[in-house]
PDB file of C-alpha atoms in Angstrom:
ATOM      1  CA  UNK A  83     -40.659  -5.049  22.534  1.00 52.00           C
ATOM      2  CA  UNK A  84     -37.831  -7.229  23.509  1.00 52.00           C
ATOM      3  CA  UNK A  85     -34.376  -5.824  23.697  1.00 57.00           C
ATOM      4  CA  UNK A  86     -32.061  -8.223  22.006  1.00 58.00           C
ATOM      5  CA  UNK A  87     -28.341  -7.826  22.395  1.00 55.00           C
ATOM      6  CA  UNK A  88     -26.545  -7.367  19.158  1.00 58.00           C
ATOM      7  CA  UNK A  89     -22.935  -8.107  18.680  1.00 54.00           C
ATOM      8  CA  UNK A  90     -20.560  -7.511  15.878  1.00 57.00           C
ATOM      9  CA  UNK A  91     -17.264  -9.129  15.186  1.00 56.00           C
ATOM     10  CA  UNK A  92     -14.441  -6.625  15.315  1.00 56.00           C
ATOM     11  CA  UNK A  93     -11.075  -7.900  14.222  1.00 59.00           C
ATOM     12  CA  UNK A  94      -8.194  -7.277  16.541  1.00 67.00           C
ATOM     13  CA  UNK A  95      -5.392  -5.122  15.199  1.00 70.00           C
ATOM     14  CA  UNK A  96      -2.584  -6.882  13.423  1.00 74.00           C
ATOM     15  CA  UNK A  97       0.812  -6.857  15.124  1.00 84.00           C
ATOM     16  CA  UNK A  98       2.989  -3.912  14.127  1.00 86.00           C
ATOM     17  CA  UNK A  99       5.759  -6.157  12.847  1.00 88.00           C
ATOM     18  CA  UNK A 100       3.372  -8.024  10.567  1.00 88.00           C
ATOM     19  CA  UNK A 101       2.241  -4.772   8.964  1.00 89.00           C
ATOM     20  CA  UNK A 102       5.847  -3.684   8.474  1.00 91.00           C
ATOM     21  CA  UNK A 103       6.818  -7.035   6.950  1.00 93.00           C
ATOM     22  CA  UNK A 104       3.729  -6.916   4.717  1.00 92.00           C
ATOM     23  CA  UNK A 105       4.811  -3.513   3.449  1.00 94.00           C
ATOM     24  CA  UNK A 106       8.323  -4.711   2.624  1.00 96.00           C
ATOM     25  CA  UNK A 107       7.080  -7.934   0.999  1.00 95.00           C
ATOM     26  CA  UNK A 108       4.570  -5.995  -1.094  1.00 95.00           C
ATOM     27  CA  UNK A 109       7.342  -3.579  -2.046  1.00 96.00           C
ATOM     28  CA  UNK A 110       9.454  -6.496  -3.256  1.00 97.00           C
ATOM     29  CA  UNK A 111       6.502  -7.959  -5.167  1.00 96.00           C
ATOM     30  CA  UNK A 112       5.539  -4.670  -6.842  1.00 97.00           C
ATOM     31  CA  UNK A 113       9.180  -4.193  -7.793  1.00 97.00           C
ATOM     32  CA  UNK A 114       8.835  -6.850 -10.520  1.00 96.00           C
ATOM     33  CA  UNK A 115       6.044  -5.184 -12.551  1.00 97.00           C
ATOM     34  CA  UNK A 116       7.679  -1.818 -11.940  1.00 98.00           C
ATOM     35  CA  UNK A 117      10.941  -3.079 -13.437  1.00 98.00           C
ATOM     36  CA  UNK A 118       9.077  -4.593 -16.391  1.00 98.00           C
ATOM     37  CA  UNK A 119       7.311  -1.292 -17.098  1.00 98.00           C
ATOM     38  CA  UNK A 120      10.624   0.583 -16.690  1.00 98.00           C
ATOM     39  CA  UNK A 121      12.484  -1.711 -19.104  1.00 98.00           C
ATOM     40  CA  UNK A 122       9.673  -1.605 -21.683  1.00 98.00           C
ATOM     41  CA  UNK A 123       9.629   2.187 -21.526  1.00 98.00           C
ATOM     42  CA  UNK A 124      13.427   2.282 -21.869  1.00 97.00           C
ATOM     43  CA  UNK A 125      13.190   0.027 -24.940  1.00 98.00           C
ATOM     44  CA  UNK A 126      10.539   2.322 -26.424  1.00 97.00           C
ATOM     45  CA  UNK A 127      12.938   5.238 -26.043  1.00 97.00           C
ATOM     46  CA  UNK A 128      12.002   7.084 -22.849  1.00 97.00           C
ATOM     47  CA  UNK A 129      15.273   8.707 -21.691  1.00 96.00           C
ATOM     48  CA  UNK A 130      14.620   8.541 -17.892  1.00 96.00           C
ATOM     49  CA  UNK A 131      17.080  11.371 -17.238  1.00 95.00           C
ATOM     50  CA  UNK A 132      16.174  13.609 -14.301  1.00 95.00           C
ATOM     51  CA  UNK A 133      17.698  16.509 -12.393  1.00 92.00           C
ATOM     52  CA  UNK A 134      18.666  15.479  -8.871  1.00 89.00           C
ATOM     53  CA  UNK A 135      18.877  17.901  -5.953  1.00 82.00           C
ATOM     54  CA  UNK A 136      18.320  21.088  -7.921  1.00 74.00           C
ATOM     55  CA  UNK A 137      21.289  20.374 -10.191  1.00 77.00           C
ATOM     56  CA  UNK A 138      20.931  21.423 -13.824  1.00 79.00           C
ATOM     57  CA  UNK A 139      22.726  18.369 -15.205  1.00 89.00           C
ATOM     58  CA  UNK A 140      20.596  15.316 -15.929  1.00 93.00           C
ATOM     59  CA  UNK A 141      21.214  11.926 -14.349  1.00 94.00           C
ATOM     60  CA  UNK A 142      19.914   8.590 -15.613  1.00 96.00           C
ATOM     61  CA  UNK A 143      17.437   6.810 -13.331  1.00 95.00           C
ATOM     62  CA  UNK A 144      19.081   3.406 -13.009  1.00 95.00           C
ATOM     63  CA  UNK A 145      17.623  -0.047 -12.583  1.00 96.00           C
ATOM     64  CA  UNK A 146      18.853  -0.268  -8.999  1.00 97.00           C
ATOM     65  CA  UNK A 147      16.897   2.891  -8.118  1.00 96.00           C
ATOM     66  CA  UNK A 148      13.742   1.439  -9.648  1.00 97.00           C
ATOM     67  CA  UNK A 149      14.360  -1.698  -7.563  1.00 97.00           C
ATOM     68  CA  UNK A 150      14.982   0.066  -4.250  1.00 97.00           C
ATOM     69  CA  UNK A 151      12.239   2.703  -4.329  1.00 96.00           C
ATOM     70  CA  UNK A 152       9.281   0.235  -4.084  1.00 98.00           C
ATOM     71  CA  UNK A 153      10.957  -1.569  -1.174  1.00 97.00           C
ATOM     72  CA  UNK A 154      11.629   1.698   0.656  1.00 98.00           C
ATOM     73  CA  UNK A 155       8.083   2.872  -0.068  1.00 97.00           C
ATOM     74  CA  UNK A 156       6.704  -0.405   1.293  1.00 97.00           C
ATOM     75  CA  UNK A 157       8.784  -0.055   4.455  1.00 97.00           C
ATOM     76  CA  UNK A 158       7.717   3.555   5.022  1.00 96.00           C
ATOM     77  CA  UNK A 159       4.099   2.721   4.167  1.00 95.00           C
ATOM     78  CA  UNK A 160       4.185  -0.112   6.698  1.00 94.00           C
ATOM     79  CA  UNK A 161       5.582   2.241   9.342  1.00 94.00           C
ATOM     80  CA  UNK A 162       2.852   4.782   8.661  1.00 93.00           C
ATOM     81  CA  UNK A 163       0.035   2.248   8.500  1.00 91.00           C
ATOM     82  CA  UNK A 164       1.223   0.591  11.693  1.00 90.00           C
ATOM     83  CA  UNK A 165       0.438   3.769  13.593  1.00 90.00           C
ATOM     84  CA  UNK A 166      -3.225   3.457  12.588  1.00 88.00           C
ATOM     85  CA  UNK A 167      -3.601  -0.245  13.393  1.00 84.00           C
ATOM     86  CA  UNK A 168      -5.449   0.190  16.683  1.00 82.00           C
ATOM     87  CA  UNK A 169      -7.970   2.719  15.400  1.00 84.00           C
ATOM     88  CA  UNK A 170     -11.480   1.636  14.474  1.00 82.00           C
ATOM     89  CA  UNK A 171     -11.141   3.139  11.000  1.00 87.00           C
ATOM     90  CA  UNK A 172      -7.457   2.243  10.741  1.00 84.00           C
ATOM     91  CA  UNK A 173      -7.581   0.661   7.274  1.00 86.00           C
ATOM     92  CA  UNK A 174      -9.542   3.603   5.871  1.00 90.00           C
ATOM     93  CA  UNK A 175      -7.236   6.195   7.447  1.00 92.00           C
ATOM     94  CA  UNK A 176      -4.172   4.288   6.244  1.00 91.00           C
ATOM     95  CA  UNK A 177      -5.578   4.039   2.717  1.00 93.00           C
ATOM     96  CA  UNK A 178      -6.327   7.759   2.626  1.00 95.00           C
ATOM     97  CA  UNK A 179      -2.902   8.659   4.039  1.00 96.00           C
ATOM     98  CA  UNK A 180      -1.058   6.382   1.638  1.00 96.00           C
ATOM     99  CA  UNK A 181      -3.121   7.679  -1.291  1.00 97.00           C
ATOM    100  CA  UNK A 182      -2.235  11.245  -0.312  1.00 97.00           C
ATOM    101  CA  UNK A 183       1.459  10.306  -0.134  1.00 96.00           C
ATOM    102  CA  UNK A 184       1.241   8.624  -3.539  1.00 97.00           C
ATOM    103  CA  UNK A 185      -0.287  11.724  -5.073  1.00 97.00           C
ATOM    104  CA  UNK A 186       2.311  13.914  -3.342  1.00 97.00           C
ATOM    105  CA  UNK A 187       5.099  11.756  -4.765  1.00 96.00           C
ATOM    106  CA  UNK A 188       3.729  12.454  -8.255  1.00 96.00           C
ATOM    107  CA  UNK A 189       4.617  16.113  -7.729  1.00 96.00           C
ATOM    108  CA  UNK A 190       8.343  15.318  -7.850  1.00 93.00           C
ATOM    109  CA  UNK A 191       8.373  14.424 -11.586  1.00 95.00           C
ATOM    110  CA  UNK A 192       6.182  17.444 -12.308  1.00 94.00           C
ATOM    111  CA  UNK A 193       8.650  19.818 -10.629  1.00 93.00           C
ATOM    112  CA  UNK A 194      11.572  18.752 -12.828  1.00 92.00           C
ATOM    113  CA  UNK A 195      13.192  21.496 -14.937  1.00 91.00           C
ATOM    114  CA  UNK A 196      12.217  22.069 -18.562  1.00 91.00           C
ATOM    115  CA  UNK A 197      15.256  20.106 -19.759  1.00 92.00           C
ATOM    116  CA  UNK A 198      13.622  16.856 -18.578  1.00 93.00           C
ATOM    117  CA  UNK A 199      11.598  15.203 -21.342  1.00 96.00           C
ATOM    118  CA  UNK A 200       7.822  15.091 -21.001  1.00 96.00           C
ATOM    119  CA  UNK A 201       7.899  11.353 -21.691  1.00 97.00           C
ATOM    120  CA  UNK A 202      10.179  10.926 -18.676  1.00 97.00           C
ATOM    121  CA  UNK A 203       7.821  12.907 -16.453  1.00 97.00           C
ATOM    122  CA  UNK A 204       4.756  10.943 -17.568  1.00 97.00           C
ATOM    123  CA  UNK A 205       6.605   7.626 -17.239  1.00 97.00           C
ATOM    124  CA  UNK A 206       7.774   8.454 -13.716  1.00 97.00           C
ATOM    125  CA  UNK A 207       4.231   9.418 -12.722  1.00 98.00           C
ATOM    126  CA  UNK A 208       2.974   6.084 -14.079  1.00 97.00           C
ATOM    127  CA  UNK A 209       5.619   4.241 -12.038  1.00 98.00           C
ATOM    128  CA  UNK A 210       4.735   6.237  -8.903  1.00 98.00           C
ATOM    129  CA  UNK A 211       1.031   5.448  -9.349  1.00 98.00           C
ATOM    130  CA  UNK A 212       1.766   1.756  -9.937  1.00 97.00           C
ATOM    131  CA  UNK A 213       3.867   1.406  -6.799  1.00 97.00           C
ATOM    132  CA  UNK A 214       1.641   3.626  -4.659  1.00 97.00           C
ATOM    133  CA  UNK A 215      -1.599   2.006  -5.797  1.00 96.00           C
ATOM    134  CA  UNK A 216      -0.488  -1.548  -5.110  1.00 96.00           C
ATOM    135  CA  UNK A 217       1.128  -0.662  -1.786  1.00 96.00           C
ATOM    136  CA  UNK A 218      -1.882   1.348  -0.627  1.00 95.00           C
ATOM    137  CA  UNK A 219      -4.230  -1.536  -1.353  1.00 92.00           C
ATOM    138  CA  UNK A 220      -1.994  -4.209   0.167  1.00 92.00           C
ATOM    139  CA  UNK A 221      -0.913  -2.368   3.304  1.00 91.00           C
ATOM    140  CA  UNK A 222      -4.387  -1.126   4.186  1.00 86.00           C
ATOM    141  CA  UNK A 223      -5.617  -4.732   3.946  1.00 85.00           C
ATOM    142  CA  UNK A 224      -2.772  -5.956   6.166  1.00 85.00           C
ATOM    143  CA  UNK A 225      -3.801  -3.758   9.089  1.00 83.00           C
ATOM    144  CA  UNK A 226      -6.669  -5.901  10.348  1.00 69.00           C
ATOM    145  CA  UNK A 227      -6.353  -9.527  11.240  1.00 58.00           C
ATOM    146  CA  UNK A 228      -8.740 -11.968   9.608  1.00 56.00           C
ATOM    147  CA  UNK A 229      -9.062 -13.971  12.810  1.00 53.00           C
ATOM    148  CA  UNK A 230     -11.918 -12.947  15.115  1.00 50.00           C
ATOM    149  CA  UNK A 231     -11.044 -12.434  18.775  1.00 49.00           C
ATOM    150  CA  UNK A 232     -11.036 -15.547  20.918  1.00 51.00           C
ATOM    151  CA  UNK A 233     -14.484 -16.626  22.074  1.00 49.00           C
ATOM    152  CA  UNK A 234     -16.498 -14.524  19.624  1.00 49.00           C
ATOM    153  CA  UNK A 235     -17.631 -17.453  17.469  1.00 50.00           C
ATOM    154  CA  UNK A 236     -18.756 -19.447  20.496  1.00 54.00           C
ATOM    155  CA  UNK A 237     -20.507 -16.369  21.916  1.00 53.00           C
ATOM    156  CA  UNK A 238     -22.403 -15.719  18.681  1.00 52.00           C
ATOM    157  CA  UNK A 239     -23.450 -19.368  18.374  1.00 55.00           C
ATOM    158  CA  UNK A 240     -24.757 -19.430  21.948  1.00 59.00           C
ATOM    159  CA  UNK A 241     -26.840 -16.271  21.388  1.00 59.00           C
ATOM    160  CA  UNK A 242     -28.320 -17.470  18.122  1.00 58.00           C
ATOM    161  CA  UNK A 243     -29.065 -21.181  18.325  1.00 59.00           C
ATOM    162  CA  UNK A 244     -29.387 -22.746  14.933  1.00 59.00           C
ATOM    163  CA  UNK A 245     -26.820 -20.429  13.401  1.00 54.00           C
ATOM    164  CA  UNK A 246     -23.953 -22.787  14.085  1.00 52.00           C
ATOM    165  CA  UNK A 247     -22.322 -25.257  11.774  1.00 52.00           C
ATOM    166  CA  UNK A 248     -24.648 -28.077  12.791  1.00 51.00           C
ATOM    167  CA  UNK A 249     -27.689 -26.258  11.336  1.00 49.00           C
ATOM    168  CA  UNK A 250     -25.996 -25.889   7.942  1.00 49.00           C
ATOM    169  CA  UNK A 251     -25.808 -29.618   7.303  1.00 49.00           C
TER     170      UNK A 251
END
């Protein structure tokens, strides 16, 4: 039997800054559908009044809060995912970590006092899942670079003659 060297293309990790910027940009982009869902739910009659900091009085969740939370979540998600960028299973670990954080954030609406309407709780959970789902998908994809390391394409073509672009004509 002949021992043939096998090689696989492993993408190099994306720069930390690119992951962070991707998180913020995705946060800005997911802010638009989040605001649309928020405004539609407000028009339907969801009160969006929550207790803040253990206080018994209810405070209205404003539009500016709905705008800032996805951006902050994207920034923090980018920070977290950037720590996994050099690991072999970095995208998978980041996706699992961000999914766990999304599910943990859904506990906040559930822990509201009884004076908070059920429609508000369900609506906030929907908004959390929308933001967390989109950010998890986008940030975990931003971790790896699409460009193969320098020299890999030439190395693969030299090992497997006929697999290059000239044989596909």
